[in-house]
Coordinates of C-alpha atoms in Angstrom, one line a residue:
V1 CA 0.0 0.0 0.0
C2 CA 1.3 3.4 -0.9
E3 CA 2.3 5.9 1.7
L4 CA -0.4 8.3 2.8
R5 CA -0.1 11.9 1.7
E6 CA 0.2 14.6 4.2
W7 CA -3.3 15.8 5.0
R8 CA -3.5 19.5 5.5
P9 CA -6.1 22.0 4.4
V10 CA -4.4 24.4 2.0
A11 CA -4.9 28.1 1.5
R12 CA -3.2 28.2 -1.9
R13 CA -4.8 26.1 -4.5
R14 CA -4.5 25.3 -8.2
C15 CA -7.1 24.3 -10.8
T16 CA -7.9 20.6 -10.8
D17 CA -9.1 18.4 -13.7
T18 CA -9.0 21.3 -16.2
P19 CA -9.3 19.0 -19.3
W20 CA -12.6 17.7 -18.0
L21 CA -13.9 21.2 -17.6
L22 CA -13.0 21.9 -21.2
L23 CA -14.7 18.7 -22.3
F24 CA -17.8 19.8 -20.5
F25 CA -17.7 23.1 -22.3
L26 CA -17.4 21.3 -25.6
F27 CA -20.3 19.0 -24.7
W28 CA -22.5 22.0 -23.8
A29 CA -21.5 23.6 -27.1
G30 CA -23.2 20.6 -28.7
L31 CA -26.3 21.1 -26.5
V32 CA -26.5 24.7 -27.5
F33 CA -26.2 23.7 -31.2
I34 CA -29.0 21.2 -30.8
A35 CA -31.1 23.8 -28.9
G36 CA -30.6 26.3 -31.7
Y37 CA -31.3 23.8 -34.4
A38 CA -34.5 22.6 -32.6
V39 CA -35.8 26.2 -32.2
M40 CA -35.1 26.9 -35.9
A41 CA -36.4 23.6 -37.3
G42 CA -39.0 22.6 -34.7
A43 CA -42.4 23.9 -33.7
A44 CA -43.4 22.5 -30.3
E45 CA -46.8 24.3 -30.6
R46 CA -47.8 21.9 -33.4
L47 CA -47.6 19.0 -30.9
V48 CA -49.2 21.0 -28.1
L49 CA -52.0 22.8 -29.9
G50 CA -52.6 20.7 -33.1
Y51 CA -52.6 22.0 -36.7
D52 CA -54.8 21.9 -39.8
S53 CA -54.0 20.5 -43.3
F54 CA -52.8 23.9 -44.6
G55 CA -49.9 24.5 -42.2
N56 CA -51.8 26.6 -39.6
I57 CA -51.3 25.9 -35.9
C58 CA -54.5 26.2 -34.0
G59 CA -54.8 28.7 -31.2
R60 CA -52.1 31.2 -32.5
K61 CA -51.1 33.5 -35.3
N62 CA -49.3 31.8 -38.2
T63 CA -46.8 32.7 -40.9
P64 CA -47.5 31.9 -44.6
V65 CA -46.0 28.8 -46.2
K66 CA -44.9 29.2 -49.7
G67 CA -47.2 27.5 -52.2
A68 CA -50.1 27.1 -49.6
P69 CA -52.5 30.0 -50.1
L70 CA -54.6 29.1 -47.0
S71 CA -51.7 29.2 -44.7
G72 CA -50.6 32.1 -42.5
Q73 CA -53.9 32.7 -40.9
D74 CA -54.7 34.1 -37.4
M75 CA -56.1 31.1 -35.5
T76 CA -56.0 32.7 -32.0
N77 CA -59.7 32.0 -31.4
K78 CA -59.7 28.6 -33.3
K79 CA -58.3 26.1 -30.8
Y80 CA -59.8 22.8 -31.9
V81 CA -58.9 20.5 -34.8
F82 CA -62.0 19.3 -36.9
F83 CA -61.9 16.6 -39.6
L84 CA -64.2 17.0 -42.6
N85 CA -65.0 13.3 -42.8
S86 CA -64.6 12.2 -39.2
C87 CA -66.8 9.1 -39.8
S88 CA -64.5 7.7 -42.6
L89 CA -61.0 8.5 -41.6
E90 CA -58.0 6.7 -43.1
M91 CA -54.4 6.6 -42.0
Q92 CA -51.4 6.7 -44.4
S93 CA -47.8 6.8 -43.2
L94 CA -48.7 7.5 -39.5
K95 CA -50.9 10.5 -40.7
I96 CA -54.6 10.9 -41.0
S97 CA -55.4 11.5 -44.6
A98 CA -58.6 13.5 -44.1
V99 CA -58.6 17.3 -44.4
S100 CA -58.5 19.0 -41.0
L101 CA -59.4 22.6 -40.0
C102 CA -59.0 24.8 -37.0
V103 CA -62.4 25.7 -35.5
S104 CA -63.5 27.7 -32.5
S105 CA -65.9 25.1 -31.2
C106 CA -67.0 21.6 -32.0
P107 CA -70.6 20.9 -33.1
Q108 CA -72.6 19.8 -30.1
E109 CA -75.6 18.6 -32.2
Q110 CA -75.9 16.7 -35.4
L111 CA -75.9 18.8 -38.5
N112 CA -77.9 17.3 -41.4
S113 CA -77.6 19.8 -44.2
L114 CA -75.6 22.7 -45.6
E115 CA -78.2 25.1 -44.1
D116 CA -77.5 23.6 -40.7
L117 CA -73.7 24.2 -41.2
Q118 CA -74.4 27.8 -42.2
S119 CA -76.6 28.3 -39.2
F120 CA -74.0 26.8 -36.9
A121 CA -71.3 29.0 -38.3
R122 CA -73.4 32.2 -37.9
N123 CA -74.6 31.4 -34.4
N124 CA -71.3 30.0 -33.0
G125 CA -68.7 31.7 -35.1
S126 CA -67.2 28.3 -36.0
C127 CA -66.8 27.6 -39.7
L128 CA -66.7 23.9 -40.5
C129 CA -66.0 24.4 -44.2
V130 CA -62.7 25.2 -45.9
Y131 CA -61.5 28.7 -45.1
N132 CA -61.8 30.1 -48.6
L133 CA -65.6 29.4 -48.7
N134 CA -67.7 32.3 -47.3
I135 CA -70.5 31.5 -44.9
S136 CA -73.0 33.0 -47.3
S137 CA -71.8 30.6 -50.1
Y138 CA -72.4 27.4 -48.1
T139 CA -75.7 26.8 -49.9
L140 CA -74.8 28.5 -53.2
N141 CA -71.4 27.3 -54.2
P142 CA -71.6 24.1 -56.4
K143 CA -68.4 22.8 -54.8
A144 CA -69.7 23.2 -51.3
A145 CA -70.1 19.4 -50.9
E146 CA -66.3 19.0 -51.5
L147 CA -65.3 21.9 -49.3
C148 CA -67.6 21.2 -46.4
P149 CA -67.7 18.1 -44.1
S150 CA -69.5 15.0 -45.1
L151 CA -73.2 15.0 -44.1
P152 CA -74.6 14.4 -41.6
V153 CA -72.0 15.9 -39.3
P154 CA -72.2 13.9 -36.0
P155 CA -72.1 15.7 -32.6
S156 CA -68.6 15.9 -31.1
K157 CA -66.8 17.3 -28.2
S158 CA -63.2 18.4 -27.7
F159 CA -60.6 15.8 -27.1
P160 CA -58.3 16.5 -24.0
L161 CA -55.2 15.4 -25.9
F162 CA -54.2 17.2 -29.1
N163 CA -57.4 19.3 -29.0
R164 CA -59.3 17.1 -31.4
C165 CA -63.1 17.2 -32.0
V166 CA -64.1 13.6 -31.3
P167 CA -67.5 12.4 -32.8
Q168 CA -70.0 11.1 -30.2
N169 CA -72.1 9.0 -32.6
P170 CA -71.3 5.4 -31.6
E171 CA -70.6 4.2 -35.2
C172 CA -68.5 7.2 -36.1
Y173 CA -66.7 7.1 -32.8
S174 CA -65.7 3.5 -33.3
K175 CA -64.2 4.2 -36.7
Y176 CA -62.5 7.4 -35.5
A177 CA -61.1 5.6 -32.4
S178 CA -59.8 2.7 -34.5
V179 CA -57.8 5.1 -36.7
L180 CA -56.6 7.1 -33.7
I181 CA -55.6 3.9 -31.9
S182 CA -53.6 2.7 -34.9
M183 CA -51.9 6.0 -35.2
V184 CA -50.9 6.2 -31.5
N185 CA -49.9 2.6 -31.4
E186 CA -47.5 3.0 -34.3
M187 CA -45.9 6.1 -32.9
D188 CA -42.3 5.6 -31.8
V189 CA -41.3 5.7 -28.2
F190 CA -39.8 9.2 -28.6
H191 CA -43.1 10.7 -29.7
R192 CA -45.0 8.8 -27.1
I193 CA -42.8 10.3 -24.4
L194 CA -43.5 13.8 -25.8
S195 CA -47.2 13.1 -25.9
G196 CA -47.1 11.9 -22.3
I197 CA -45.2 15.0 -21.1
L198 CA -47.7 17.3 -22.8
A199 CA -50.7 15.4 -21.5
G200 CA -49.6 15.8 -17.9
R201 CA -47.5 18.9 -17.9
D202 CA -49.7 20.8 -15.5
T203 CA -49.9 17.9 -13.1
V204 CA -46.1 17.3 -13.2
I205 CA -45.5 21.0 -12.4
G206 CA -47.9 20.8 -9.5
L207 CA -46.3 17.6 -8.2
G208 CA -42.9 19.3 -8.4
F209 CA -44.0 22.1 -6.1
L210 CA -45.6 19.4 -3.8
A211 CA -42.2 17.6 -3.6
L212 CA -40.5 21.0 -2.9
A213 CA -42.8 21.6 0.0
F214 CA -42.3 18.1 1.5
S215 CA -38.5 18.5 1.1
F216 CA -38.4 21.9 2.8
I217 CA -40.5 20.6 5.7
L218 CA -38.1 17.7 6.2
V219 CA -35.1 20.0 6.2
L220 CA -36.5 22.0 9.0
A221 CA -37.6 18.9 10.8
F222 CA -34.1 17.4 10.7
R223 CA -32.6 20.7 11.9
F224 CA -34.6 20.5 15.1
I225 CA -34.8 16.7 15.4
R226 CA -36.0 15.0 18.5
T227 CA -36.7 11.3 19.3
L228 CA -40.4 11.8 18.8
L229 CA -39.8 13.3 15.4
V230 CA -37.8 10.2 14.3
H231 CA -40.6 7.9 15.4
T232 CA -43.1 10.1 13.5
L233 CA -41.0 10.1 10.3
I234 CA -40.7 6.3 10.5
A235 CA -44.4 5.9 11.1
L236 CA -45.2 8.2 8.1
V237 CA -42.8 6.3 5.9
V238 CA -44.4 2.9 6.9
F239 CA -47.9 4.3 6.3
G240 CA -46.9 5.9 3.0
L241 CA -45.2 2.7 1.7
L242 CA -48.2 0.5 2.7
F243 CA -50.7 3.0 1.4
V244 CA -49.0 3.6 -2.0
S245 CA -48.5 -0.1 -2.5
G246 CA -52.2 -0.8 -1.8
V247 CA -53.3 2.0 -4.1
L248 CA -51.0 0.8 -6.9
W249 CA -52.4 -2.8 -6.7
W250 CA -56.0 -1.4 -6.6
L251 CA -55.4 0.8 -9.7
Y252 CA -53.8 -2.1 -11.5
Y253 CA -56.8 -4.3 -10.8
D254 CA -59.2 -1.5 -11.8
Y255 CA -57.4 -0.7 -15.1
K256 CA -56.8 -4.4 -16.0
N257 CA -60.6 -5.1 -15.8
D258 CA -61.6 -2.0 -17.6
P259 CA -63.2 -3.2 -21.0
S260 CA -62.5 0.2 -22.6
T261 CA -58.7 -0.4 -22.6
E262 CA -57.7 -0.5 -26.2
L263 CA -54.9 2.0 -26.9
E264 CA -51.4 0.7 -26.7
T265 CA -50.6 3.6 -24.3
E266 CA -53.4 2.4 -22.0
K267 CA -52.1 -1.1 -22.1
E268 CA -48.6 0.3 -21.2
N269 CA -50.3 2.1 -18.3
V270 CA -51.5 -1.3 -17.0
K271 CA -48.1 -2.9 -17.5
F272 CA -46.3 -0.1 -15.7
L273 CA -48.8 -0.1 -12.9
L274 CA -48.0 -3.7 -12.3
G275 CA -44.3 -2.9 -12.4
Y276 CA -44.9 0.0 -10.0
A277 CA -46.9 -2.2 -7.6
V278 CA -44.3 -5.0 -7.6
F279 CA -41.4 -2.6 -7.1
S280 CA -43.3 -0.7 -4.4
T281 CA -44.1 -3.9 -2.6
I282 CA -40.5 -5.1 -2.7
V283 CA -39.2 -1.8 -1.4
T284 CA -41.8 -1.8 1.4
V285 CA -40.8 -5.3 2.6
V286 CA -37.1 -4.5 2.5
L287 CA -37.4 -1.1 4.3
L288 CA -39.8 -2.5 6.9
S289 CA -37.3 -5.3 7.6
L290 CA -34.4 -2.8 8.0
I291 CA -36.5 -0.6 10.3
L292 CA -37.3 -3.6 12.4
V293 CA -33.7 -4.6 12.7
L294 CA -32.4 -1.1 13.4
R295 CA -35.1 0.1 15.7
K296 CA -32.9 0.0 18.8
R297 CA -30.5 2.6 17.4
L298 CA -33.0 5.5 17.2
Q299 CA -31.5 7.3 20.1
F300 CA -28.1 7.0 18.5
T301 CA -29.6 8.6 15.4
V302 CA -31.0 11.6 17.4
Q303 CA -27.5 12.2 18.9
L304 CA -25.9 12.1 15.4
F305 CA -28.3 14.6 13.9
R306 CA -27.9 16.9 17.0
I307 CA -24.2 17.1 16.3
V308 CA -24.8 17.7 12.6
G309 CA -27.4 20.3 13.5
K310 CA -24.8 22.0 15.7
I311 CA -22.4 22.3 12.7
I312 CA -25.2 23.6 10.5
G313 CA -26.1 26.1 13.3
R314 CA -22.6 27.5 12.9
I315 CA -23.2 27.8 9.1
P316 CA -27.0 28.6 9.0
F317 CA -26.8 29.6 5.3
L318 CA -26.3 25.9 4.5
L319 CA -30.0 25.4 5.0
F320 CA -30.8 27.8 2.2
Q321 CA -28.1 26.5 -0.1
P322 CA -30.4 23.9 -1.8
L323 CA -32.8 26.6 -2.8
W324 CA -30.5 28.0 -5.5
T325 CA -29.6 24.5 -6.5
F326 CA -33.3 23.8 -6.9
L327 CA -33.8 27.0 -8.9
I328 CA -30.9 26.2 -11.3
L329 CA -32.3 22.6 -11.7
I330 CA -35.8 24.0 -12.5
V331 CA -34.4 26.4 -15.1
F332 CA -32.3 23.7 -16.7
W333 CA -35.2 21.2 -16.7
V334 CA -37.6 23.7 -18.3
F335 CA -34.9 24.5 -21.0
W336 CA -34.4 20.7 -21.5
V337 CA -38.1 19.9 -22.0
A338 CA -38.6 22.9 -24.3
V339 CA -35.7 21.7 -26.5
L340 CA -37.0 18.2 -26.4
L341 CA -40.5 19.3 -27.6
S342 CA -38.9 21.3 -30.4
L343 CA -36.8 18.3 -31.5
G344 CA -39.9 16.2 -31.6
T345 CA -41.6 18.5 -34.1
A346 CA -38.5 19.4 -36.2
G347 CA -39.5 19.1 -39.8
T348 CA -39.7 21.0 -43.1
A349 CA -43.1 22.2 -44.5
Q350 CA -43.8 20.8 -48.0
T351 CA -46.8 21.7 -50.1
T352 CA -48.8 19.0 -51.8
S353 CA -51.6 19.0 -54.3
G354 CA -54.5 21.2 -53.4
G355 CA -52.4 23.7 -51.4
Q356 CA -52.1 21.4 -48.4
V357 CA -49.0 21.2 -46.2
E358 CA -47.1 18.2 -44.8
Y359 CA -44.2 18.2 -42.4
R360 CA -41.4 15.8 -43.2
A361 CA -39.3 14.7 -40.3
L362 CA -35.6 15.6 -40.5
S363 CA -32.9 12.9 -40.4
G364 CA -30.7 12.6 -37.4
I365 CA -33.3 13.7 -34.9
S366 CA -33.2 10.5 -32.9
Y367 CA -29.4 10.8 -32.4
M368 CA -29.8 14.4 -31.2
A369 CA -32.5 13.3 -28.8
W370 CA -30.1 10.7 -27.2
Y371 CA -27.4 13.3 -27.0
H372 CA -29.9 15.7 -25.4
F373 CA -30.9 13.0 -22.9
A374 CA -27.3 12.4 -21.9
G375 CA -27.1 16.2 -21.3
L376 CA -30.0 15.9 -18.9
I377 CA -28.2 13.3 -16.8
W378 CA -24.7 14.8 -16.9
T379 CA -25.8 18.4 -16.2
S380 CA -28.2 17.4 -13.4
E381 CA -25.5 15.4 -11.8
F382 CA -23.0 18.2 -12.2
I383 CA -25.3 20.7 -10.5
L384 CA -25.8 18.3 -7.6
A385 CA -22.0 17.7 -7.4
C386 CA -21.5 21.5 -7.1
Q387 CA -23.9 21.5 -4.2
Q388 CA -22.0 18.7 -2.5
M389 CA -18.6 20.4 -3.0
T390 CA -20.0 23.7 -1.7
I391 CA -21.4 22.1 1.5
A392 CA -18.2 20.0 2.0
G393 CA -16.0 23.1 1.6
A394 CA -18.0 25.0 4.1
V395 CA -17.8 22.2 6.7
V396 CA -14.1 21.7 6.1
T397 CA -13.6 25.5 6.6
C398 CA -15.3 25.4 10.0
Y399 CA -13.9 22.1 11.2
F400 CA -10.3 23.0 10.7
N401 CA -10.7 26.2 12.7
R402 CA -9.1 26.4 16.1
N403 CA -11.5 28.8 17.7
K404 CA -14.9 27.1 17.6
N405 CA -16.6 30.1 19.1
S406 CA -15.4 32.4 16.3
P407 CA -16.1 30.6 13.0
P408 CA -14.6 31.9 9.7
P409 CA -16.6 34.7 8.0
H410 CA -18.9 33.7 5.1
P411 CA -17.8 30.0 4.8
V412 CA -20.5 29.2 2.2
L413 CA -19.5 32.1 -0.1
S414 CA -15.8 31.1 0.5
S415 CA -16.6 27.5 -0.5
I416 CA -18.5 28.7 -3.7
S417 CA -15.6 30.9 -4.7
V418 CA -13.1 28.1 -4.2
L419 CA -15.3 25.7 -6.3
V420 CA -15.8 28.2 -9.1
C421 CA -12.1 29.2 -9.3
Y422 CA -10.4 25.9 -8.8
H423 CA -12.5 22.7 -8.7
L424 CA -15.3 22.8 -11.3
G425 CA -13.3 20.2 -13.3
T426 CA -13.4 17.8 -10.4
A427 CA -17.2 18.2 -10.1
V428 CA -17.5 17.6 -13.9
K429 CA -15.4 14.4 -13.7
G430 CA -17.3 13.0 -10.8
S431 CA -20.7 13.7 -12.5
F432 CA -19.4 12.2 -15.8
L433 CA -18.6 8.9 -14.1
I434 CA -22.2 8.7 -12.8
T435 CA -23.5 9.5 -16.3
I436 CA -21.3 6.8 -17.8
L437 CA -22.9 4.2 -15.5
R438 CA -26.4 5.4 -16.2
I439 CA -26.1 5.3 -20.0
P440 CA -25.6 1.5 -20.2
R441 CA -28.8 1.1 -18.1
L442 CA -30.7 3.3 -20.6
V443 CA -29.3 1.3 -23.5
L444 CA -30.3 -2.0 -21.8
L445 CA -33.8 -0.6 -21.2
Y446 CA -34.0 0.4 -24.9
L447 CA -32.9 -3.0 -26.1
Y448 CA -35.3 -4.7 -23.6
N449 CA -38.2 -2.8 -25.1
I450 CA -37.2 -3.7 -28.6
L451 CA -36.6 -7.4 -27.9
K452 CA -39.3 -8.0 -25.2
Q453 CA -41.5 -9.9 -27.7
K454 CA -38.7 -12.3 -28.7
E455 CA -36.6 -12.7 -25.6
S456 CA -36.6 -15.9 -23.5
A457 CA -36.9 -16.2 -19.7
C458 CA -33.1 -16.5 -19.5
A459 CA -32.6 -13.3 -21.5
K460 CA -35.0 -11.5 -19.3
C461 CA -33.2 -12.6 -16.2
L462 CA -29.9 -11.5 -17.7
F463 CA -31.3 -8.0 -18.4
K464 CA -32.5 -7.7 -14.8
C465 CA -29.2 -8.8 -13.4
C466 CA -27.4 -6.2 -15.6
F467 CA -29.8 -3.5 -14.3
C468 CA -29.1 -4.5 -10.7
W469 CA -25.3 -4.6 -11.3
F470 CA -25.2 -1.1 -12.8
W471 CA -27.4 0.2 -10.0
C472 CA -25.1 -1.2 -7.4
Q473 CA -22.1 0.3 -9.2
E474 CA -23.8 3.7 -9.4
S475 CA -24.6 3.7 -5.7
C476 CA -21.1 2.8 -4.7
L477 CA -19.7 5.5 -7.0
R478 CA -22.0 8.1 -5.5
Y479 CA -20.7 7.3 -2.1
F480 CA -17.0 7.6 -3.0
N481 CA -17.7 10.7 -5.2
Q482 CA -19.1 12.5 -2.2
H483 CA -16.0 11.7 0.0
A484 CA -13.7 12.5 -2.9
Y485 CA -15.3 16.0 -3.1
T486 CA -14.6 16.5 0.6
T487 CA -11.0 15.4 0.1
T488 CA -10.6 17.9 -2.7
A489 CA -12.0 20.6 -0.4
I490 CA -9.3 19.6 2.2
N491 CA -6.2 19.0 0.1
G492 CA -7.0 20.8 -3.2
T493 CA -6.1 17.7 -5.2
N494 CA -7.7 16.4 -8.4
F495 CA -10.5 13.8 -8.4
C496 CA -8.3 10.6 -8.9
T497 CA -5.8 11.6 -6.2
S498 CA -8.6 12.6 -3.8
A499 CA -10.4 9.3 -4.4
K500 CA -7.3 7.3 -3.7
D501 CA -6.5 9.3 -0.5
V502 CA -10.1 9.0 0.8
V503 CA -10.2 5.2 0.1
F504 CA -7.0 4.8 2.1
I505 CA -8.1 6.9 5.1
L506 CA -11.6 5.4 5.2
A507 CA -10.2 1.9 5.0
K508 CA -8.0 2.6 8.1
N509 CA -11.0 4.1 10.0
S510 CA -13.8 1.9 8.7
D511 CA -14.4 0.3 12.1
K512 CA -15.1 3.7 13.6
L513 CA -17.1 5.4 10.9
A514 CA -18.9 2.8 8.9
S515 CA -21.9 2.1 11.2
I516 CA -22.3 5.8 12.1
S517 CA -22.4 7.0 8.5
C518 CA -24.5 4.1 7.2
F519 CA -27.3 4.5 9.8
G520 CA -27.4 8.2 9.4
D521 CA -27.7 7.8 5.6
F522 CA -30.4 5.3 6.1
I523 CA -32.6 7.7 8.1
L524 CA -32.1 10.4 5.4
F525 CA -33.0 7.8 2.7
L526 CA -36.2 7.2 4.6
G527 CA -36.9 10.9 4.3
K528 CA -36.4 10.7 0.5
V529 CA -38.7 7.7 0.4
F530 CA -41.3 9.8 2.3
V531 CA -41.1 12.6 -0.3
V532 CA -41.3 10.3 -3.3
C533 CA -44.1 8.2 -1.8
F534 CA -46.5 11.0 -1.1
T535 CA -45.6 12.8 -4.4
V536 CA -46.3 9.6 -6.4
F537 CA -49.5 9.1 -4.5
G538 CA -50.6 12.6 -5.4
G539 CA -49.7 11.9 -9.0
L540 CA -51.7 8.6 -9.0
M541 CA -54.8 10.4 -7.6
A542 CA -54.4 13.3 -10.1
F543 CA -53.9 11.1 -13.2
N544 CA -56.6 8.6 -12.2
Y545 CA -59.1 11.4 -12.8
H546 CA -57.9 11.9 -16.4
R547 CA -58.0 8.5 -18.1
E548 CA -58.9 9.8 -21.6
L549 CA -56.2 8.3 -23.8
Q550 CA -53.4 9.7 -21.6
A551 CA -50.1 8.1 -21.5
W552 CA -49.5 9.1 -17.9
V553 CA -46.8 6.6 -17.2
V554 CA -44.1 8.9 -18.4
P555 CA -45.4 12.0 -16.5
L556 CA -45.6 9.9 -13.3
L557 CA -42.1 8.6 -13.8
L558 CA -40.9 12.2 -14.3
A559 CA -42.7 13.4 -11.2
G560 CA -41.1 10.6 -9.2
F561 CA -37.7 11.3 -10.7
F562 CA -38.0 15.1 -10.0
A563 CA -39.3 14.4 -6.5
Y564 CA -36.3 12.2 -5.7
L565 CA -33.9 14.8 -7.1
M566 CA -35.5 17.6 -5.0
S567 CA -35.5 15.6 -1.8
H568 CA -31.9 14.5 -2.5
S569 CA -30.9 18.1 -3.1
F570 CA -32.4 19.3 0.2
L571 CA -31.6 16.4 2.5
S572 CA -28.1 16.1 1.1
V573 CA -27.3 19.1 3.3
F574 CA -27.4 16.8 6.3
E575 CA -25.9 13.8 4.4
V576 CA -22.9 15.7 3.0
T577 CA -22.4 17.6 6.3
G578 CA -22.3 14.4 8.2
D579 CA -20.0 12.6 5.8
A580 CA -17.7 15.5 5.5
M581 CA -17.6 15.8 9.2
F582 CA -16.5 12.2 9.6
V583 CA -13.9 12.5 6.8
C584 CA -12.5 15.5 8.6
F585 CA -12.5 13.5 11.9
A586 CA -10.7 10.6 10.3
V587 CA -8.0 13.0 8.8
D588 CA -7.8 14.7 12.2
M589 CA -7.2 11.4 14.0
E590 CA -4.6 10.4 11.4
T591 CA -2.5 13.5 11.4
N592 CA -2.8 14.7 15.0
D593 CA -2.3 12.9 18.4
G594 CA -3.7 15.4 20.9
S595 CA -0.3 16.6 22.1
A596 CA 0.7 20.2 22.5
E597 CA 2.5 20.1 19.2
K598 CA -0.4 18.4 17.3
P599 CA -3.6 19.2 19.1
Y600 CA -6.9 17.9 17.7
F601 CA -9.3 20.1 15.7
V602 CA -12.3 18.0 16.8
D603 CA -14.5 19.2 19.6
Q604 CA -15.1 17.1 22.7
E605 CA -18.8 16.3 21.9
L606 CA -18.0 14.7 18.6
L607 CA -15.1 12.7 19.9
T608 CA -17.2 11.4 22.8
F609 CA -20.0 10.4 20.5
V610 CA -17.7 8.5 18.2
S611 CA -16.0 6.8 21.1
Q612 CA -19.3 5.7 22.7
S613 CA -20.8 4.6 19.4
N614 CA -18.0 2.5 18.1
K615 CA -16.2 1.5 21.4
L616 CA -12.8 2.5 20.3
T617 CA -9.9 0.2 21.0
E618 CA -7.8 0.5 24.1
G619 CA -5.0 2.2 22.4
Q620 CA -7.3 4.9 21.0
K621 CA -9.0 5.3 24.4
H622 CA -5.6 6.1 26.0
R623 CA -5.2 9.1 23.7
S624 CA -5.4 12.3 25.7
M625 CA -7.9 14.8 24.4
R626 CA -6.7 18.2 25.4
P627 CA -9.1 21.2 25.6
F628 CA -9.0 23.5 22.7
Q629 CA -6.8 26.5 22.9
D630 CA -6.9 29.6 20.7
N631 CA -3.3 28.9 19.5
E632 CA -2.0 29.0 16.0
D633 CA -0.4 25.6 15.9
G634 CA -1.2 23.6 12.8
T635 CA -2.6 24.7 9.5
E636 CA -6.0 26.1 9.1
L637 CA -8.1 26.6 6.0
Q638 CA -8.3 30.3 5.3
P639 CA -11.4 31.5 3.7
M640 CA -11.1 33.3 0.4
V641 CA -12.1 37.0 0.5

């Protein structure tokens, strides 16, 4: 084993992992190019609002398309798509071949003649014939039968997805639905995801704010934690797990026995509900077993969080630090979704016979979408890594300070300045490693969806084993990344050197720190489970009231993913503070001996807590712990000003 480096917080630093920072800038240059390309070539409003056969987007003003005389119209008050022959639709190349128009309202009653169409247009202001036919000419123009809808026009109502006028006549509805089912079922996964996001965008935003509220409440609760609060949290987690599992199984049974389930997206809802229910049940059983085994260490957990709370009390702005992280994540996610929607509608307008307009998809869009998705993972992980390094740097600054009654000024701002000036490359490298482990999981998931009809039971088991292996690798890497960031904050070394040093120091002190850190992280994990459980439950209740052809599996997954990221972002204040504190403690024990020449930096309360919790060996117990003195022996981390 190599000799351990000298551990000392340094005041003079140098930039670490600069090539990785340059690589990240180049990667983001690609993201900016894709965003610009998507904005120029895409039209997300087509997917959101719907469009007619002449290149007009319903519900907004439009620009003319060359060769299409009926394009470029103001459709601000015409928000619904109406098909002229809704009772005899045909689909060609994933597109409905019938002529479609933007109308202000769908006909609520059956219209049997051209006079009825004329009367409906005059009374409701909704013209159901082609735009170049005046209302007064409905009964006079000899071509009115070709320019107006097929008679009789069945009553219809607006469709909640894509703003379509859906006929209510049973015979017409069955034909209309069969064509729509074929169109949706043959859409690729990319466009289904877009449709799912759009269908539940308002609900996902509401669930995001719900997760934010739960996360903030938990942060305040952990700051002033008491034994009763730990019992309350565990009781809520147990109740949430059992309740959400029960609701998932009930919804699965309800959807499975619903005779109206015809769309592939609805069938996918049923499959994913089963997957949610099984996964939730397994998680419930595992967590309940762990809670039962570890129930005797609750008082120990309270003492741990009191010590962490004392450190946060010295740096109160740490509690507000996740807010700017959350705001940055929200801004980035909004940007990411907007670009994704624009990519999904990127295409060139081409005129056809009769002055109609078709949009031809551009080549290479799917590759851009995968690149864009990798950007979501890498950038999100980078933002969270910056938060971890900021918290770790502030904790290190206060720990390696002799006078505990006079903490350094502005430790959070000092840590941010050190991060921005020197260690952004280290955060980039750590987040990149997480991304590299996530991408194979996504590729396996993609292959699994493609081959699920042909695979054998052995192949299915192999896929699941690979998923589990990558998940375990990612969890371990996250753990070491967090400690490597703390080591970088102490020594100012690059990522690889910091990772090597922290593995060495943790291996020497594993008997002291393993149980403490793991049990504290377990309680914080229960807090994250609490946020995700109640957010997903709110999503289940919200989406259950909107069953009309909505692919709500994707929005629910997004809501759960965002809820976990938010809770992780907020609760990581305690997690990173505790882990950084124990790394500093291990370094302190390694480099000092409590003598007058090398006094400890640790305070008496933390040392007593670790000694009682882990029953230090006799040799460690004989170490003398001298009271702290306001001397200048040893090296301190000087905050940047």
